[in-house]
Coordinates of C-alpha atoms in Angstrom, one line a residue:
Chain S
X496 CA -14.6 -27.0 0.8
X497 CA -13.9 -23.7 2.5
X498 CA -16.2 -20.8 1.7
X499 CA -15.4 -17.3 0.4
X500 CA -17.8 -15.3 2.5
X501 CA -16.8 -11.7 1.8
X502 CA -14.9 -9.8 -0.8
X503 CA -14.2 -6.1 -0.7
X504 CA -11.6 -3.5 -1.6
X505 CA -10.8 -0.2 0.1
X506 CA -8.3 2.7 -0.1
X507 CA -5.9 3.0 2.9
X508 CA -4.4 6.5 2.9
X509 CA -2.4 7.3 6.0
X510 CA -4.3 10.5 6.4
X511 CA -7.4 8.5 7.2
X512 CA -6.0 8.0 10.7
X513 CA -3.0 10.4 10.7
X514 CA -4.7 13.7 9.8
X515 CA -8.3 12.9 9.1
X516 CA -9.3 16.4 10.3
X517 CA -7.9 17.8 7.1
X518 CA -10.6 16.2 5.0
X519 CA -13.8 18.3 4.6
X520 CA -16.4 17.7 7.3
X521 CA -19.0 16.2 4.9
X522 CA -16.4 14.0 3.4
X523 CA -15.3 12.8 6.8
X524 CA -18.9 11.9 7.8
X525 CA -19.6 10.0 4.5
X526 CA -16.3 8.1 4.6
X527 CA -16.8 7.1 8.3
X528 CA -20.3 5.9 7.4
X529 CA -19.1 4.0 4.3
X530 CA -16.1 2.3 6.0
X531 CA -18.3 1.5 9.0
X532 CA -20.8 -0.1 6.6
X533 CA -18.0 -2.2 5.1
X534 CA -16.8 -3.1 8.6
X535 CA -20.4 -4.3 9.4
X536 CA -20.5 -6.3 6.2
X537 CA -17.2 -8.0 7.1
X538 CA -18.3 -8.8 10.6
X539 CA -21.7 -10.1 9.4
X540 CA -19.9 -12.5 7.1
X541 CA -18.4 -14.1 10.2
X542 CA -15.0 -14.9 8.6
X543 CA -12.6 -17.2 10.4
X544 CA -9.8 -15.4 8.6
X545 CA -9.3 -12.3 6.5
X546 CA -6.8 -12.5 3.7
X547 CA -5.5 -9.0 2.8
X548 CA -3.9 -8.0 -0.5
X549 CA -2.0 -4.7 -0.6
X550 CA 1.0 -2.7 -1.7
X551 CA 4.2 -3.5 0.2
X552 CA 5.3 0.2 -0.1
X553 CA 9.0 -0.9 -0.5
X554 CA 9.1 -2.0 3.2
X555 CA 9.4 -5.8 3.2
X556 CA 10.2 -7.1 -0.3
X557 CA 13.8 -6.3 -1.0
X558 CA 15.0 -4.9 -4.3
X559 CA 17.3 -7.8 -4.8
X560 CA 14.7 -10.5 -4.3
X561 CA 11.3 -9.1 -5.2
X562 CA 8.3 -11.4 -5.7
X563 CA 5.0 -10.2 -7.1
X564 CA 3.2 -11.5 -3.9
X565 CA 4.4 -12.6 -0.5
X566 CA 2.0 -14.2 2.0
X567 CA 2.4 -13.8 5.7
X568 CA 2.7 -17.0 7.8
X569 CA 3.1 -15.6 11.3
X570 CA 0.9 -16.7 14.2
X571 CA 0.5 -13.1 15.3
X572 CA 1.0 -9.7 13.7
X573 CA 2.0 -6.5 15.4
X574 CA 1.4 -3.2 13.8
X575 CA 2.1 -0.5 12.8
X576 CA 5.8 -1.0 12.5
X577 CA 7.5 1.4 15.0
X578 CA 8.6 4.1 12.6
X579 CA 5.0 4.4 11.2
X580 CA 3.2 4.7 14.4
X581 CA 3.2 8.5 14.8
X582 CA 2.7 9.0 11.1
X583 CA -0.5 7.0 11.2
X584 CA -1.5 8.0 14.8
X585 CA -2.4 4.3 15.4
X586 CA -1.5 2.8 18.7
X587 CA 0.3 -0.5 18.6
X588 CA -2.0 -3.4 18.0
X589 CA -1.9 -7.1 17.7
X590 CA -4.0 -9.3 15.4
X591 CA -3.8 -13.1 15.3
X592 CA -2.5 -14.8 12.1
X593 CA -3.4 -18.1 10.6
X594 CA -0.1 -19.9 9.7
X595 CA -1.9 -23.2 9.0
X596 CA -4.2 -21.6 6.5
X597 CA -1.3 -19.5 4.9
X598 CA 0.8 -22.7 4.5
X599 CA -2.1 -24.6 3.1
X600 CA -2.8 -21.9 0.6
X601 CA 0.9 -21.8 -0.5
X602 CA 0.8 -25.6 -1.1
X603 CA -2.6 -25.5 -2.8
X604 CA -1.4 -22.7 -5.2
X605 CA 1.9 -24.6 -5.8
X606 CA -0.1 -27.5 -7.1
X607 CA -2.1 -25.1 -9.3
X608 CA 1.0 -23.4 -10.8
X609 CA 1.2 -20.2 -8.8
X610 CA 4.3 -20.0 -6.4
X611 CA 3.7 -17.4 -3.7
X612 CA 6.6 -16.2 -1.6
X613 CA 6.0 -16.7 2.1
X614 CA 7.4 -15.1 5.3
X615 CA 6.5 -14.8 9.0
X616 CA 8.3 -11.4 9.5
X617 CA 6.4 -8.9 7.4
X618 CA 6.1 -5.3 8.8
X619 CA 2.9 -3.3 8.5
X620 CA 2.7 0.3 7.6
X621 CA -0.5 2.1 6.4
X622 CA -1.2 -0.7 3.9
X623 CA -2.9 -3.0 6.4
X624 CA -2.8 -0.9 9.6
X625 CA -5.4 1.6 8.4
X626 CA -8.0 -0.8 7.0
X627 CA -7.6 -3.1 10.1
X628 CA -8.0 -0.1 12.4
X629 CA -11.1 1.2 10.5
X630 CA -12.8 -2.1 9.5
X631 CA -12.0 -4.3 12.5
X632 CA -11.2 -1.9 15.4
X633 CA -11.1 -4.8 17.8
X634 CA -8.4 -6.5 15.8
X635 CA -10.1 -9.8 16.7
X636 CA -10.4 -11.4 13.3
X637 CA -7.4 -13.6 12.3
X638 CA -5.5 -11.9 9.5
X639 CA -3.2 -13.1 6.7
X640 CA -1.4 -10.3 4.8
X641 CA -0.3 -10.7 1.2
X642 CA 2.2 -8.0 0.3
X643 CA 2.3 -7.1 -3.4
X644 CA 4.8 -5.4 -5.6
X645 CA 2.9 -2.4 -7.0
X646 CA 5.8 0.1 -7.5
X647 CA 8.9 -1.6 -8.8
X648 CA 8.9 -2.5 -12.5
X649 CA 8.0 -5.0 -13.8
X650 CA 4.7 -4.7 -11.9
X651 CA 2.1 -7.4 -12.6
X652 CA -0.6 -6.3 -14.9
X653 CA -4.3 -5.9 -13.8
X654 CA -5.2 -9.0 -15.9
X655 CA -2.5 -11.1 -14.2
X656 CA -3.7 -9.9 -10.8
X657 CA -7.3 -10.7 -11.7
X658 CA -6.2 -14.2 -12.9
X659 CA -4.3 -14.8 -9.7
X660 CA -7.3 -13.7 -7.6
X661 CA -9.5 -16.2 -9.5
X662 CA -7.0 -18.9 -8.9
X663 CA -6.7 -18.1 -5.2
X664 CA -10.5 -18.2 -4.9
X665 CA -10.6 -21.6 -6.5
X666 CA -7.8 -22.8 -4.2
X667 CA -9.8 -21.5 -1.2
X668 CA -13.0 -23.2 -2.3
X669 CA -11.5 -26.5 -3.3
X670 CA -8.3 -27.0 -1.2
X671 CA -8.8 -25.3 2.1
X672 CA -10.4 -27.1 5.0
X673 CA -14.2 -27.7 4.9
X674 CA -16.2 -25.2 6.9
X675 CA -13.5 -22.5 6.9
X676 CA -15.0 -19.1 6.3
X677 CA -12.6 -16.8 4.3
X678 CA -12.9 -13.1 3.6
X679 CA -10.8 -11.2 1.0
X680 CA -9.9 -7.6 1.7
X681 CA -7.9 -5.8 -1.0
X682 CA -6.5 -2.4 -0.3
X683 CA -4.8 0.4 -2.2
X684 CA -5.5 3.4 -4.3
X685 CA -7.5 5.3 -5.2
X686 CA -5.7 8.1 -7.2
X687 CA -2.7 9.5 -5.3
X688 CA 0.9 10.2 -6.1
X689 CA 3.4 10.1 -3.3
X690 CA 6.8 10.8 -4.8
X691 CA 5.4 12.4 -7.9
X692 CA 4.3 15.7 -9.3
X693 CA 0.6 15.1 -8.5
X694 CA 1.2 14.6 -4.8
X695 CA -1.0 17.5 -3.9
X696 CA -3.8 16.6 -6.3
X697 CA -6.0 13.6 -6.9
X698 CA -7.7 12.5 -10.1
X699 CA -11.4 12.4 -9.4
X700 CA -12.3 11.7 -13.1
X701 CA -10.0 8.6 -13.1
X702 CA -11.5 7.4 -9.8
X703 CA -15.1 7.7 -10.9
X704 CA -14.2 6.0 -14.2
X705 CA -12.4 3.2 -12.5
X706 CA -15.2 2.6 -10.0
X707 CA -17.8 2.6 -12.8
X708 CA -15.8 -0.1 -14.6
X709 CA -16.1 -2.2 -11.4
X710 CA -19.7 -1.4 -10.9
X711 CA -20.4 -2.5 -14.5
X712 CA -18.5 -5.7 -14.0
X713 CA -16.9 -5.2 -17.4
X714 CA -13.6 -7.0 -17.0
X715 CA -12.5 -7.1 -20.6
X716 CA -12.9 -3.3 -20.9
X717 CA -11.0 -2.9 -17.7
X718 CA -8.1 -5.1 -18.9
X719 CA -8.0 -3.1 -22.2
X720 CA -8.3 0.4 -20.8
X721 CA -7.3 0.3 -17.1
X722 CA -3.7 -0.4 -17.9
X723 CA -0.7 0.2 -15.6
X724 CA 0.1 3.2 -17.8
X725 CA -3.4 4.6 -17.3
X726 CA -3.1 4.1 -13.6
X727 CA 0.3 5.8 -13.5
X728 CA -1.0 8.8 -15.4
X729 CA -3.5 9.2 -12.5
X730 CA -0.6 9.2 -10.0
X731 CA 2.2 6.8 -10.5
X732 CA 3.3 6.8 -6.9
X733 CA 0.1 5.2 -5.6
X734 CA -2.7 4.7 -8.1
X735 CA -1.2 1.4 -9.4
X736 CA -2.0 -0.1 -5.9
X737 CA -5.3 -0.7 -7.6
X738 CA -3.9 -3.9 -9.0
X739 CA -4.8 -5.3 -5.5
X740 CA -8.4 -4.5 -6.3
X741 CA -8.1 -6.7 -9.4
X742 CA -7.1 -9.6 -7.2
X743 CA -10.3 -9.2 -5.2
X744 CA -12.3 -8.7 -8.5
X745 CA -10.8 -12.0 -9.8
X746 CA -11.8 -13.7 -6.6
X747 CA -15.3 -12.4 -7.1
X748 CA -15.2 -13.9 -10.6
X749 CA -15.6 -10.5 -12.3
X750 CA -19.0 -9.8 -10.8
X751 CA -20.2 -6.2 -10.7
X752 CA -19.1 -4.4 -7.5
X753 CA -21.2 -2.3 -5.3
X754 CA -19.7 1.1 -4.7
X755 CA -20.1 1.7 -0.9
X756 CA -18.4 5.0 -0.6
X757 CA -16.1 7.4 -2.5
X758 CA -14.7 10.8 -1.7
X759 CA -12.0 12.8 -3.5
X760 CA -10.2 13.8 -0.3
X761 CA -7.5 16.2 -1.5
X762 CA -6.6 17.1 2.1
X763 CA -5.6 13.5 2.6
X764 CA -3.5 13.6 -0.6
X765 CA -5.4 10.4 -1.7
X766 CA -9.0 9.6 -2.8
X767 CA -10.7 7.3 -0.3
X768 CA -13.5 4.8 -0.8
X769 CA -14.5 1.2 -0.9
X770 CA -16.4 -1.4 -2.9
X771 CA -18.0 -4.7 -2.0
X772 CA -18.8 -7.8 -4.1
X773 CA -21.7 -10.1 -3.3
Chain A
X641 CA 6.4 10.0 -10.2
X642 CA 8.9 8.8 -12.8
X643 CA 10.7 5.6 -12.5
X644 CA 13.0 6.4 -15.4
X645 CA 16.1 6.7 -13.3
X646 CA 15.3 4.3 -10.5
X647 CA 18.2 1.9 -9.9
X648 CA 17.4 -1.2 -7.8
X649 CA 21.1 -1.7 -7.1
X650 CA 21.8 1.9 -5.8
X651 CA 23.2 1.7 -2.2
X652 CA 21.0 4.6 -1.1
X653 CA 17.9 2.5 -1.9
X654 CA 19.1 -0.3 0.3
X655 CA 20.0 2.2 3.1
X656 CA 16.5 3.8 3.1
X657 CA 14.8 0.4 2.8
X658 CA 16.7 -0.8 5.9
X659 CA 16.3 2.4 7.9
X660 CA 12.5 2.3 7.8
X661 CA 12.5 -1.2 9.2
X662 CA 14.6 -0.5 12.2
X663 CA 14.3 2.3 14.8
X664 CA 17.9 2.0 15.7
X665 CA 18.8 2.9 12.1
X666 CA 16.3 5.8 12.1
X667 CA 18.2 7.2 15.1
X668 CA 21.5 6.6 13.4
X669 CA 20.1 8.4 10.2
X670 CA 19.5 11.4 12.4
X671 CA 22.6 11.3 14.6
X672 CA 25.2 9.8 12.3
X673 CA 24.2 10.1 8.7
X674 CA 27.8 10.2 7.6
X675 CA 28.6 6.9 9.3
X676 CA 25.5 5.3 8.0
X677 CA 26.2 6.3 4.5
X678 CA 29.7 5.1 4.8
X679 CA 28.5 1.7 6.0
X680 CA 26.1 1.3 3.1
X681 CA 28.8 2.3 0.6
X682 CA 27.0 5.3 -0.9
X683 CA 28.8 7.1 -3.7
X684 CA 30.1 10.7 -3.2
X685 CA 27.2 11.9 -5.3
X686 CA 24.7 10.1 -3.2
X687 CA 26.2 11.4 0.0
X688 CA 26.1 15.0 -1.2
X689 CA 22.5 14.6 -2.1
X690 CA 21.6 13.4 1.3
X691 CA 23.7 16.0 3.1
X692 CA 21.9 18.7 1.1
X693 CA 18.5 16.9 1.5
X694 CA 18.3 17.4 -2.3
X695 CA 15.4 15.3 -3.4
X696 CA 15.8 16.1 -7.1
X697 CA 19.4 15.0 -7.0
X698 CA 18.4 11.8 -5.2
X699 CA 15.8 11.1 -7.9
X700 CA 18.4 11.8 -10.7
X701 CA 20.8 9.4 -9.1
X702 CA 18.3 6.5 -8.9
X703 CA 16.6 6.7 -5.6
X704 CA 13.1 5.2 -5.8
X705 CA 10.7 8.2 -6.1
X706 CA 8.3 6.7 -3.4
X707 CA 11.2 7.0 -0.9
X708 CA 11.3 10.8 -1.4
X709 CA 8.3 11.5 0.8
X710 CA 9.6 9.0 3.3
X711 CA 13.1 10.7 3.3
X712 CA 11.5 14.0 4.1
X713 CA 9.8 12.4 7.1
X714 CA 13.2 10.9 8.2
X715 CA 14.6 14.5 8.1
X716 CA 11.6 16.4 9.4
X717 CA 9.4 14.1 11.4
X718 CA 6.3 12.0 10.7
X719 CA 3.5 13.1 13.0
X720 CA 0.6 15.1 11.7
X721 CA 1.9 14.8 8.1
X722 CA -0.8 17.1 6.5
X723 CA -0.1 19.7 3.9
X724 CA 1.4 22.1 6.4
X725 CA 3.9 19.8 8.0
X726 CA 7.6 20.5 7.7
X727 CA 8.2 17.2 5.8
X728 CA 5.5 18.0 3.3
X729 CA 6.6 21.6 2.8
X730 CA 10.1 20.4 2.2
X731 CA 8.8 18.1 -0.6
X732 CA 6.6 20.8 -2.0
X733 CA 9.4 23.4 -2.2
X734 CA 11.7 21.1 -4.1
X735 CA 9.5 19.0 -6.3
X736 CA 6.2 20.9 -6.9
X737 CA 6.8 24.6 -6.6
X738 CA 10.3 24.7 -8.0
X739 CA 10.4 25.2 -11.7
X740 CA 14.1 24.4 -12.3

């Protein structure tokens, strides 16, 4: 039996690395402290591999063949993809992959009725480059990306993502090699709207309401109220990335989350923050 | 963002999708947009929208709205993409400040 040793979710706005100076000074300090805290928690869990769930941003999953989820099977990942490097102000990095674990997870989930797409050639933009840079600045923890469709209808519902997360956690616990320590790091949100009319605003009320739902561990209320439509109303271009947080929440069996940090960073055109599950 | 008009099959969507994955295509977008659009089979309306950098027209034709901010970066550059950048200002003028 492998062990799920850490489960967290964070926002990944490109401004966090690309133009962080445009956030207010107090917000910068609190976010740096909060993300550093999450990074310490991740390191303290001593994972053998981090499995990341995040929006594909229409970069890898083509419109003519678009799965809900695609797991990365490469032995090594290079990021950010070239066109995104100056945008993110992140120097090229390399992080090891875990093809054996990725393939084992695909097979385990096949047996459990969930078919994941899998590829070795996924490009990274802000989705994983920003959290890896901030949470694991040495890029020394093996990483498996799972790219999700958050922006092309039909987008999977929060409940479907929660259920997939729960199934993935069971497959990790029951089917992956004994002794393997696995962390889940979901990334996306919070409220933002690239490509939409709310691009220059964020929805702090939505963010705080959403975080409170996680904090309360009230999954049924979240499924009923935190619909795709509600997320789209808070910024359709980016807020639905929070379906990735439902994957982590499902892996955490719906437990109440601890809010580690939250800041409504208008200057980054995206609210930033993160939560952790025990 | 409204996905009401988004068309998965629109040639422009395939072109922008491919361009962001390949720096050679980024260069071609900047140096030979006409040839690039020709090779992807964009309609006359799509080509006019890209020539004019007309984001609203692109949206109406079926370009995925998430691509609009990416397209402004293809035209105006990516670095230091804060509210004052040329790419962001181009977006703001057309899709936020404009009332038509």
